[in-house]
PDB file of C-alpha atoms in Angstrom:
ATOM      1  CA  UNK A   1       1.285 -17.312 -10.702  1.00  0.00           C
ATOM      2  CA  UNK A   2       1.906 -20.090  -8.191  1.00  0.00           C
ATOM      3  CA  UNK A   3      -0.457 -19.974  -5.227  1.00  0.00           C
ATOM      4  CA  UNK A   4       0.883 -21.303  -1.927  1.00  0.00           C
ATOM      5  CA  UNK A   5      -1.594 -22.556   0.660  1.00  0.00           C
ATOM      6  CA  UNK A   6      -0.364 -23.049   4.204  1.00  0.00           C
ATOM      7  CA  UNK A   7      -2.018 -25.158   6.858  1.00  0.00           C
ATOM      8  CA  UNK A   8      -3.052 -24.964   9.547  1.00  0.00           C
ATOM      9  CA  UNK A   9      -3.762 -21.271   9.928  1.00  0.00           C
ATOM     10  CA  UNK A  10      -3.000 -21.456  13.633  1.00  0.00           C
ATOM     11  CA  UNK A  11      -1.177 -24.162  15.555  1.00  0.00           C
ATOM     12  CA  UNK A  12      -1.386 -24.279  19.348  1.00  0.00           C
ATOM     13  CA  UNK A  13       1.351 -26.319  20.996  1.00  0.00           C
ATOM     14  CA  UNK A  14       3.326 -26.461  24.216  1.00  0.00           C
ATOM     15  CA  UNK A  15       7.059 -25.857  24.567  1.00  0.00           C
ATOM     16  CA  UNK A  16       8.913 -29.112  24.003  1.00  0.00           C
ATOM     17  CA  UNK A  17       6.348 -30.400  21.515  1.00  0.00           C
ATOM     18  CA  UNK A  18       6.938 -31.024  17.819  1.00  0.00           C
ATOM     19  CA  UNK A  19       5.375 -28.755  15.197  1.00  0.00           C
ATOM     20  CA  UNK A  20       4.574 -29.710  11.629  1.00  0.00           C
ATOM     21  CA  UNK A  21       3.593 -26.975   9.162  1.00  0.00           C
ATOM     22  CA  UNK A  22       2.416 -27.602   5.632  1.00  0.00           C
ATOM     23  CA  UNK A  23       2.747 -25.621   2.396  1.00  0.00           C
ATOM     24  CA  UNK A  24       1.040 -26.757  -0.781  1.00  0.00           C
ATOM     25  CA  UNK A  25       1.713 -25.198  -4.177  1.00  0.00           C
ATOM     26  CA  UNK A  26      -0.791 -24.888  -7.024  1.00  0.00           C
ATOM     27  CA  UNK A  27       1.941 -25.947  -9.476  1.00  0.00           C
ATOM     28  CA  UNK A  28       5.237 -27.717  -9.131  1.00  0.00           C
ATOM     29  CA  UNK A  29       7.948 -25.477  -7.661  1.00  0.00           C
ATOM     30  CA  UNK A  30      10.899 -25.250 -10.031  1.00  0.00           C
ATOM     31  CA  UNK A  31      14.165 -26.627  -8.692  1.00  0.00           C
ATOM     32  CA  UNK A  32      12.394 -27.069  -5.327  1.00  0.00           C
ATOM     33  CA  UNK A  33      13.124 -23.390  -4.720  1.00  0.00           C
ATOM     34  CA  UNK A  34      10.906 -23.268  -1.655  1.00  0.00           C
ATOM     35  CA  UNK A  35      11.894 -21.225   1.393  1.00  0.00           C
ATOM     36  CA  UNK A  36      10.524 -20.919   4.913  1.00  0.00           C
ATOM     37  CA  UNK A  37      10.644 -17.738   6.989  1.00  0.00           C
ATOM     38  CA  UNK A  38       9.924 -16.926  10.603  1.00  0.00           C
ATOM     39  CA  UNK A  39       8.467 -13.551  11.532  1.00  0.00           C
ATOM     40  CA  UNK A  40       8.014 -12.055  14.980  1.00  0.00           C
ATOM     41  CA  UNK A  41       5.972  -8.912  15.704  1.00  0.00           C
ATOM     42  CA  UNK A  42       7.663  -5.747  14.533  1.00  0.00           C
ATOM     43  CA  UNK A  43      10.467  -7.625  12.779  1.00  0.00           C
ATOM     44  CA  UNK A  44      11.332  -8.511   9.219  1.00  0.00           C
ATOM     45  CA  UNK A  45      10.981 -12.145   8.169  1.00  0.00           C
ATOM     46  CA  UNK A  46      14.020 -14.330   8.838  1.00  0.00           C
ATOM     47  CA  UNK A  47      15.122 -17.035   6.426  1.00  0.00           C
ATOM     48  CA  UNK A  48      15.053 -20.495   7.998  1.00  0.00           C
ATOM     49  CA  UNK A  49      15.104 -22.947   5.093  1.00  0.00           C
ATOM     50  CA  UNK A  50      16.010 -22.597   1.405  1.00  0.00           C
ATOM     51  CA  UNK A  51      15.831 -25.113  -1.409  1.00  0.00           C
ATOM     52  CA  UNK A  52      13.085 -26.942   0.508  1.00  0.00           C
ATOM     53  CA  UNK A  53      15.437 -28.697   2.919  1.00  0.00           C
ATOM     54  CA  UNK A  54      18.578 -26.643   3.578  1.00  0.00           C
ATOM     55  CA  UNK A  55      18.949 -24.714   6.799  1.00  0.00           C
ATOM     56  CA  UNK A  56      20.122 -21.134   6.458  1.00  0.00           C
ATOM     57  CA  UNK A  57      23.208 -19.946   8.292  1.00  0.00           C
ATOM     58  CA  UNK A  58      22.796 -19.972  12.050  1.00  0.00           C
ATOM     59  CA  UNK A  59      19.456 -21.784  12.112  1.00  0.00           C
ATOM     60  CA  UNK A  60      19.248 -24.461  14.855  1.00  0.00           C
ATOM     61  CA  UNK A  61      18.981 -28.079  13.757  1.00  0.00           C
ATOM     62  CA  UNK A  62      15.574 -28.448  15.421  1.00  0.00           C
ATOM     63  CA  UNK A  63      14.248 -26.764  12.243  1.00  0.00           C
ATOM     64  CA  UNK A  64      13.984 -29.056   9.224  1.00  0.00           C
ATOM     65  CA  UNK A  65      12.359 -28.778   5.832  1.00  0.00           C
ATOM     66  CA  UNK A  66      11.232 -31.500   3.480  1.00  0.00           C
ATOM     67  CA  UNK A  67       9.147 -32.084   0.388  1.00  0.00           C
ATOM     68  CA  UNK A  68       9.306 -31.595  -3.336  1.00  0.00           C
ATOM     69  CA  UNK A  69       7.088 -30.715  -6.261  1.00  0.00           C
ATOM     70  CA  UNK A  70       3.933 -29.283  -4.729  1.00  0.00           C
ATOM     71  CA  UNK A  71       3.997 -30.463  -1.105  1.00  0.00           C
ATOM     72  CA  UNK A  72       6.409 -29.130   1.473  1.00  0.00           C
ATOM     73  CA  UNK A  73       6.737 -29.360   5.239  1.00  0.00           C
ATOM     74  CA  UNK A  74       8.518 -27.416   7.946  1.00  0.00           C
ATOM     75  CA  UNK A  75       9.092 -29.365  11.132  1.00  0.00           C
ATOM     76  CA  UNK A  76      10.244 -27.929  14.438  1.00  0.00           C
ATOM     77  CA  UNK A  77      11.235 -30.513  16.993  1.00  0.00           C
ATOM     78  CA  UNK A  78      11.279 -29.637  20.694  1.00  0.00           C
ATOM     79  CA  UNK A  79       9.673 -26.191  20.535  1.00  0.00           C
ATOM     80  CA  UNK A  80      11.516 -23.449  22.392  1.00  0.00           C
ATOM     81  CA  UNK A  81       9.723 -20.324  23.730  1.00  0.00           C
ATOM     82  CA  UNK A  82      11.374 -18.192  21.025  1.00  0.00           C
ATOM     83  CA  UNK A  83       9.899 -20.390  18.249  1.00  0.00           C
ATOM     84  CA  UNK A  84       6.375 -19.084  18.740  1.00  0.00           C
ATOM     85  CA  UNK A  85       5.880 -16.784  15.781  1.00  0.00           C
ATOM     86  CA  UNK A  86       4.346 -16.682  12.306  1.00  0.00           C
ATOM     87  CA  UNK A  87       5.867 -18.880   9.596  1.00  0.00           C
ATOM     88  CA  UNK A  88       5.669 -18.266   5.866  1.00  0.00           C
ATOM     89  CA  UNK A  89       6.614 -20.362   2.882  1.00  0.00           C
ATOM     90  CA  UNK A  90       7.760 -18.726  -0.353  1.00  0.00           C
ATOM     91  CA  UNK A  91       8.498 -20.072  -3.806  1.00  0.00           C
ATOM     92  CA  UNK A  92      11.285 -18.433  -5.764  1.00  0.00           C
ATOM     93  CA  UNK A  93      11.560 -20.852  -8.644  1.00  0.00           C
ATOM     94  CA  UNK A  94       9.357 -18.871 -10.974  1.00  0.00           C
ATOM     95  CA  UNK A  95       8.447 -15.203 -11.266  1.00  0.00           C
ATOM     96  CA  UNK A  96       6.404 -13.757  -9.717  1.00  0.00           C
ATOM     97  CA  UNK A  97       7.720 -14.989  -6.415  1.00  0.00           C
ATOM     98  CA  UNK A  98       4.842 -15.760  -4.069  1.00  0.00           C
ATOM     99  CA  UNK A  99       4.291 -16.282  -0.355  1.00  0.00           C
ATOM    100  CA  UNK A 100       1.845 -18.369   1.575  1.00  0.00           C
ATOM    101  CA  UNK A 101      -0.609 -16.676   3.916  1.00  0.00           C
ATOM    102  CA  UNK A 102       1.250 -17.837   7.007  1.00  0.00           C
ATOM    103  CA  UNK A 103       0.831 -20.211   9.948  1.00  0.00           C
ATOM    104  CA  UNK A 104       0.721 -18.715  13.417  1.00  0.00           C
ATOM    105  CA  UNK A 105       2.424 -20.935  15.974  1.00  0.00           C
ATOM    106  CA  UNK A 106       1.084 -20.025  19.407  1.00  0.00           C
ATOM    107  CA  UNK A 107       1.694 -21.277  22.916  1.00  0.00           C
ATOM    108  CA  UNK A 108      -0.949 -23.646  24.206  1.00  0.00           C
TER     109      UNK A 108
ATOM    110  CA  UNK B   1      28.186  -9.282   7.418  1.00  0.00           C
ATOM    111  CA  UNK B   2      25.686  -8.000   4.884  1.00  0.00           C
ATOM    112  CA  UNK B   3      23.282  -5.323   6.066  1.00  0.00           C
ATOM    113  CA  UNK B   4      20.502  -3.420   4.353  1.00  0.00           C
ATOM    114  CA  UNK B   5      19.358  -0.040   5.640  1.00  0.00           C
ATOM    115  CA  UNK B   6      16.163   1.512   4.347  1.00  0.00           C
ATOM    116  CA  UNK B   7      15.261   5.182   4.220  1.00  0.00           C
ATOM    117  CA  UNK B   8      12.214   6.989   2.977  1.00  0.00           C
ATOM    118  CA  UNK B   9       9.101   8.874   4.038  1.00  0.00           C
ATOM    119  CA  UNK B  10       6.403   7.253   6.100  1.00  0.00           C
ATOM    120  CA  UNK B  11       3.539   9.280   4.637  1.00  0.00           C
ATOM    121  CA  UNK B  12       2.675   9.724   0.973  1.00  0.00           C
ATOM    122  CA  UNK B  13      -0.344  11.504  -0.492  1.00  0.00           C
ATOM    123  CA  UNK B  14      -2.682   9.681  -2.896  1.00  0.00           C
ATOM    124  CA  UNK B  15      -1.652   9.922  -6.569  1.00  0.00           C
ATOM    125  CA  UNK B  16       1.939  10.789  -5.619  1.00  0.00           C
ATOM    126  CA  UNK B  17       5.096   8.660  -5.853  1.00  0.00           C
ATOM    127  CA  UNK B  18       6.378   6.439  -3.063  1.00  0.00           C
ATOM    128  CA  UNK B  19      10.196   6.325  -2.960  1.00  0.00           C
ATOM    129  CA  UNK B  20      12.331   4.195  -0.645  1.00  0.00           C
ATOM    130  CA  UNK B  21      16.066   3.577  -0.793  1.00  0.00           C
ATOM    131  CA  UNK B  22      17.928   0.509   0.431  1.00  0.00           C
ATOM    132  CA  UNK B  23      21.630   1.040   1.215  1.00  0.00           C
ATOM    133  CA  UNK B  24      23.846  -2.043   1.063  1.00  0.00           C
ATOM    134  CA  UNK B  25      26.885  -2.771   3.229  1.00  0.00           C
ATOM    135  CA  UNK B  26      28.985  -5.915   2.985  1.00  0.00           C
ATOM    136  CA  UNK B  27      27.968  -6.735  -0.591  1.00  0.00           C
ATOM    137  CA  UNK B  28      27.703  -4.983  -3.964  1.00  0.00           C
ATOM    138  CA  UNK B  29      24.515  -4.087  -5.801  1.00  0.00           C
ATOM    139  CA  UNK B  30      26.321  -4.953  -9.040  1.00  0.00           C
ATOM    140  CA  UNK B  31      27.605  -8.377  -7.961  1.00  0.00           C
ATOM    141  CA  UNK B  32      27.135 -10.803 -10.829  1.00  0.00           C
ATOM    142  CA  UNK B  33      25.171 -13.310  -8.781  1.00  0.00           C
ATOM    143  CA  UNK B  34      22.225 -12.502  -6.585  1.00  0.00           C
ATOM    144  CA  UNK B  35      19.359 -10.074  -6.845  1.00  0.00           C
ATOM    145  CA  UNK B  36      17.892  -7.170  -4.909  1.00  0.00           C
ATOM    146  CA  UNK B  37      14.221  -7.399  -4.076  1.00  0.00           C
ATOM    147  CA  UNK B  38      11.350  -5.342  -2.734  1.00  0.00           C
ATOM    148  CA  UNK B  39       8.513  -6.931  -0.760  1.00  0.00           C
ATOM    149  CA  UNK B  40       5.612  -5.347   1.064  1.00  0.00           C
ATOM    150  CA  UNK B  41       3.334  -6.551   3.832  1.00  0.00           C
ATOM    151  CA  UNK B  42      -0.146  -5.462   4.780  1.00  0.00           C
ATOM    152  CA  UNK B  43      -2.968  -7.101   6.754  1.00  0.00           C
ATOM    153  CA  UNK B  44      -5.105  -7.373   3.620  1.00  0.00           C
ATOM    154  CA  UNK B  45      -2.452  -8.660   1.185  1.00  0.00           C
ATOM    155  CA  UNK B  46       0.002 -10.471   3.468  1.00  0.00           C
ATOM    156  CA  UNK B  47       3.554 -10.668   2.122  1.00  0.00           C
ATOM    157  CA  UNK B  48       3.635  -9.525  -1.489  1.00  0.00           C
ATOM    158  CA  UNK B  49       6.727  -9.653  -3.682  1.00  0.00           C
ATOM    159  CA  UNK B  50       6.964  -6.496  -5.823  1.00  0.00           C
ATOM    160  CA  UNK B  51      10.043  -7.021  -7.932  1.00  0.00           C
ATOM    161  CA  UNK B  52      13.810  -7.164  -8.165  1.00  0.00           C
ATOM    162  CA  UNK B  53      16.837  -5.876  -9.977  1.00  0.00           C
ATOM    163  CA  UNK B  54      19.945  -7.873 -10.783  1.00  0.00           C
ATOM    164  CA  UNK B  55      23.145  -7.702 -12.795  1.00  0.00           C
ATOM    165  CA  UNK B  56      24.200 -10.399 -15.242  1.00  0.00           C
ATOM    166  CA  UNK B  57      26.697  -8.481 -17.367  1.00  0.00           C
ATOM    167  CA  UNK B  58      23.881  -5.998 -17.830  1.00  0.00           C
ATOM    168  CA  UNK B  59      20.983  -4.880 -15.655  1.00  0.00           C
ATOM    169  CA  UNK B  60      17.647  -6.669 -15.544  1.00  0.00           C
ATOM    170  CA  UNK B  61      14.376  -6.008 -13.752  1.00  0.00           C
ATOM    171  CA  UNK B  62      11.535  -8.331 -12.919  1.00  0.00           C
ATOM    172  CA  UNK B  63       8.221  -6.982 -11.616  1.00  0.00           C
ATOM    173  CA  UNK B  64       4.976  -8.362 -10.232  1.00  0.00           C
ATOM    174  CA  UNK B  65       2.091  -7.987 -12.660  1.00  0.00           C
ATOM    175  CA  UNK B  66      -0.020  -6.269 -10.002  1.00  0.00           C
ATOM    176  CA  UNK B  67       2.280  -3.224  -9.948  1.00  0.00           C
ATOM    177  CA  UNK B  68       4.139  -3.506 -13.247  1.00  0.00           C
ATOM    178  CA  UNK B  69       2.650  -0.353 -14.750  1.00  0.00           C
ATOM    179  CA  UNK B  70       3.588   1.758 -11.709  1.00  0.00           C
ATOM    180  CA  UNK B  71       6.889   0.421 -10.370  1.00  0.00           C
ATOM    181  CA  UNK B  72      10.558   1.062 -10.970  1.00  0.00           C
ATOM    182  CA  UNK B  73      13.444  -0.581  -9.115  1.00  0.00           C
ATOM    183  CA  UNK B  74      16.755   1.090  -9.882  1.00  0.00           C
ATOM    184  CA  UNK B  75      20.303   0.311  -8.814  1.00  0.00           C
ATOM    185  CA  UNK B  76      22.701   3.107  -7.902  1.00  0.00           C
ATOM    186  CA  UNK B  77      26.211   1.733  -8.245  1.00  0.00           C
ATOM    187  CA  UNK B  78      27.879   4.968  -7.112  1.00  0.00           C
ATOM    188  CA  UNK B  79      26.189   4.720  -3.707  1.00  0.00           C
ATOM    189  CA  UNK B  80      25.865   0.912  -3.588  1.00  0.00           C
ATOM    190  CA  UNK B  81      22.126   1.020  -3.085  1.00  0.00           C
ATOM    191  CA  UNK B  82      18.879   0.375  -4.893  1.00  0.00           C
ATOM    192  CA  UNK B  83      15.547   2.101  -4.778  1.00  0.00           C
ATOM    193  CA  UNK B  84      11.842   1.479  -5.127  1.00  0.00           C
ATOM    194  CA  UNK B  85       9.542   3.954  -6.828  1.00  0.00           C
ATOM    195  CA  UNK B  86       5.824   3.291  -6.923  1.00  0.00           C
ATOM    196  CA  UNK B  87       3.753   5.821  -8.835  1.00  0.00           C
ATOM    197  CA  UNK B  88       0.129   6.889  -8.515  1.00  0.00           C
ATOM    198  CA  UNK B  89      -0.289   5.425  -5.041  1.00  0.00           C
ATOM    199  CA  UNK B  90      -3.656   4.828  -3.406  1.00  0.00           C
ATOM    200  CA  UNK B  91      -4.573   3.874   0.168  1.00  0.00           C
ATOM    201  CA  UNK B  92      -4.304   0.228  -1.000  1.00  0.00           C
ATOM    202  CA  UNK B  93      -0.525   0.757  -1.181  1.00  0.00           C
ATOM    203  CA  UNK B  94      -0.361   1.361   2.565  1.00  0.00           C
ATOM    204  CA  UNK B  95       2.006  -1.309   3.893  1.00  0.00           C
ATOM    205  CA  UNK B  96       5.366  -2.060   5.438  1.00  0.00           C
ATOM    206  CA  UNK B  97       7.934  -2.157   2.642  1.00  0.00           C
ATOM    207  CA  UNK B  98      11.043  -4.336   2.878  1.00  0.00           C
ATOM    208  CA  UNK B  99      14.137  -4.632   0.738  1.00  0.00           C
ATOM    209  CA  UNK B 100      15.874  -8.009   0.698  1.00  0.00           C
ATOM    210  CA  UNK B 101      18.886  -9.697  -0.850  1.00  0.00           C
ATOM    211  CA  UNK B 102      18.455 -12.878  -2.824  1.00  0.00           C
ATOM    212  CA  UNK B 103      21.794 -14.620  -2.702  1.00  0.00           C
ATOM    213  CA  UNK B 104      22.982 -16.793  -5.549  1.00  0.00           C
ATOM    214  CA  UNK B 105      26.245 -18.612  -6.157  1.00  0.00           C
ATOM    215  CA  UNK B 106      27.126 -20.691  -9.194  1.00  0.00           C
ATOM    216  CA  UNK B 107      23.540 -20.292 -10.445  1.00  0.00           C
ATOM    217  CA  UNK B 108      22.041 -21.728  -7.249  1.00  0.00           C
ATOM    218  CA  UNK B 109      19.626 -19.450  -5.391  1.00  0.00           C
ATOM    219  CA  UNK B 110      19.474 -19.292  -1.606  1.00  0.00           C
ATOM    220  CA  UNK B 111      16.249 -17.385  -0.951  1.00  0.00           C
ATOM    221  CA  UNK B 112      15.868 -13.963   0.646  1.00  0.00           C
ATOM    222  CA  UNK B 113      18.606 -14.191   3.223  1.00  0.00           C
ATOM    223  CA  UNK B 114      19.095 -10.578   4.314  1.00  0.00           C
ATOM    224  CA  UNK B 115      16.274  -8.097   4.913  1.00  0.00           C
ATOM    225  CA  UNK B 116      16.067  -4.401   5.609  1.00  0.00           C
ATOM    226  CA  UNK B 117      14.409  -3.144   8.756  1.00  0.00           C
ATOM    227  CA  UNK B 118      11.171  -2.236   6.990  1.00  0.00           C
ATOM    228  CA  UNK B 119       9.559   1.120   6.212  1.00  0.00           C
ATOM    229  CA  UNK B 120       5.978   1.667   7.247  1.00  0.00           C
ATOM    230  CA  UNK B 121       4.282   3.735   4.536  1.00  0.00           C
ATOM    231  CA  UNK B 122       0.832   5.231   4.896  1.00  0.00           C
ATOM    232  CA  UNK B 123      -0.960   6.637   1.869  1.00  0.00           C
ATOM    233  CA  UNK B 124      -3.267   9.361   3.058  1.00  0.00           C
ATOM    234  CA  UNK B 125      -4.108  12.970   2.349  1.00  0.00           C
TER     235      UNK B 125
END
């Protein structure tokens, strides 16, 4: 099974700042099938990015994904108050699908 | 607009079977493209993918090794829904359970783009 390791565990930033979140895979992710999700308390995860770099429907362009193989990044430019949440990466290129442990983005 | 609506009990006794249903609107469980997944979330395990069912001219299932001996994910085409059954539950199975659609078109997969509202299940006597 592919293990995904996210860093940092917690990121403290101010609104308007830029956030960079990392996801490293223990093996190469097939077809770069790497997704990013945002989760707020009491809610289901929401798909932000699929295929490593493609924004899902309705996702603002301040969210961007990059990377390939084993190293992936989610960047959020100009943080808005509603962006403070927990972010997860997930690989869906090979069964079993796996998730990272999450990065909590908190207001500084 | 695709929506998934979950239903099922919030409390299950140890050794019994956990059953949750996910009703689909705006898509078909038997569409020859995507897949229908179950995921759970707990403080100890984080987000854990449990398995999926999908139709490619016949039905297939794909399960996580950690639950493979105890899980069944079944489509119900007459009601356009799919279900999760997890047998012989223990307190370790206490979690929020989610159903989710995995969209695919022309053999390209788009991730888990639609989620159910979640069902909080506690395993306790």
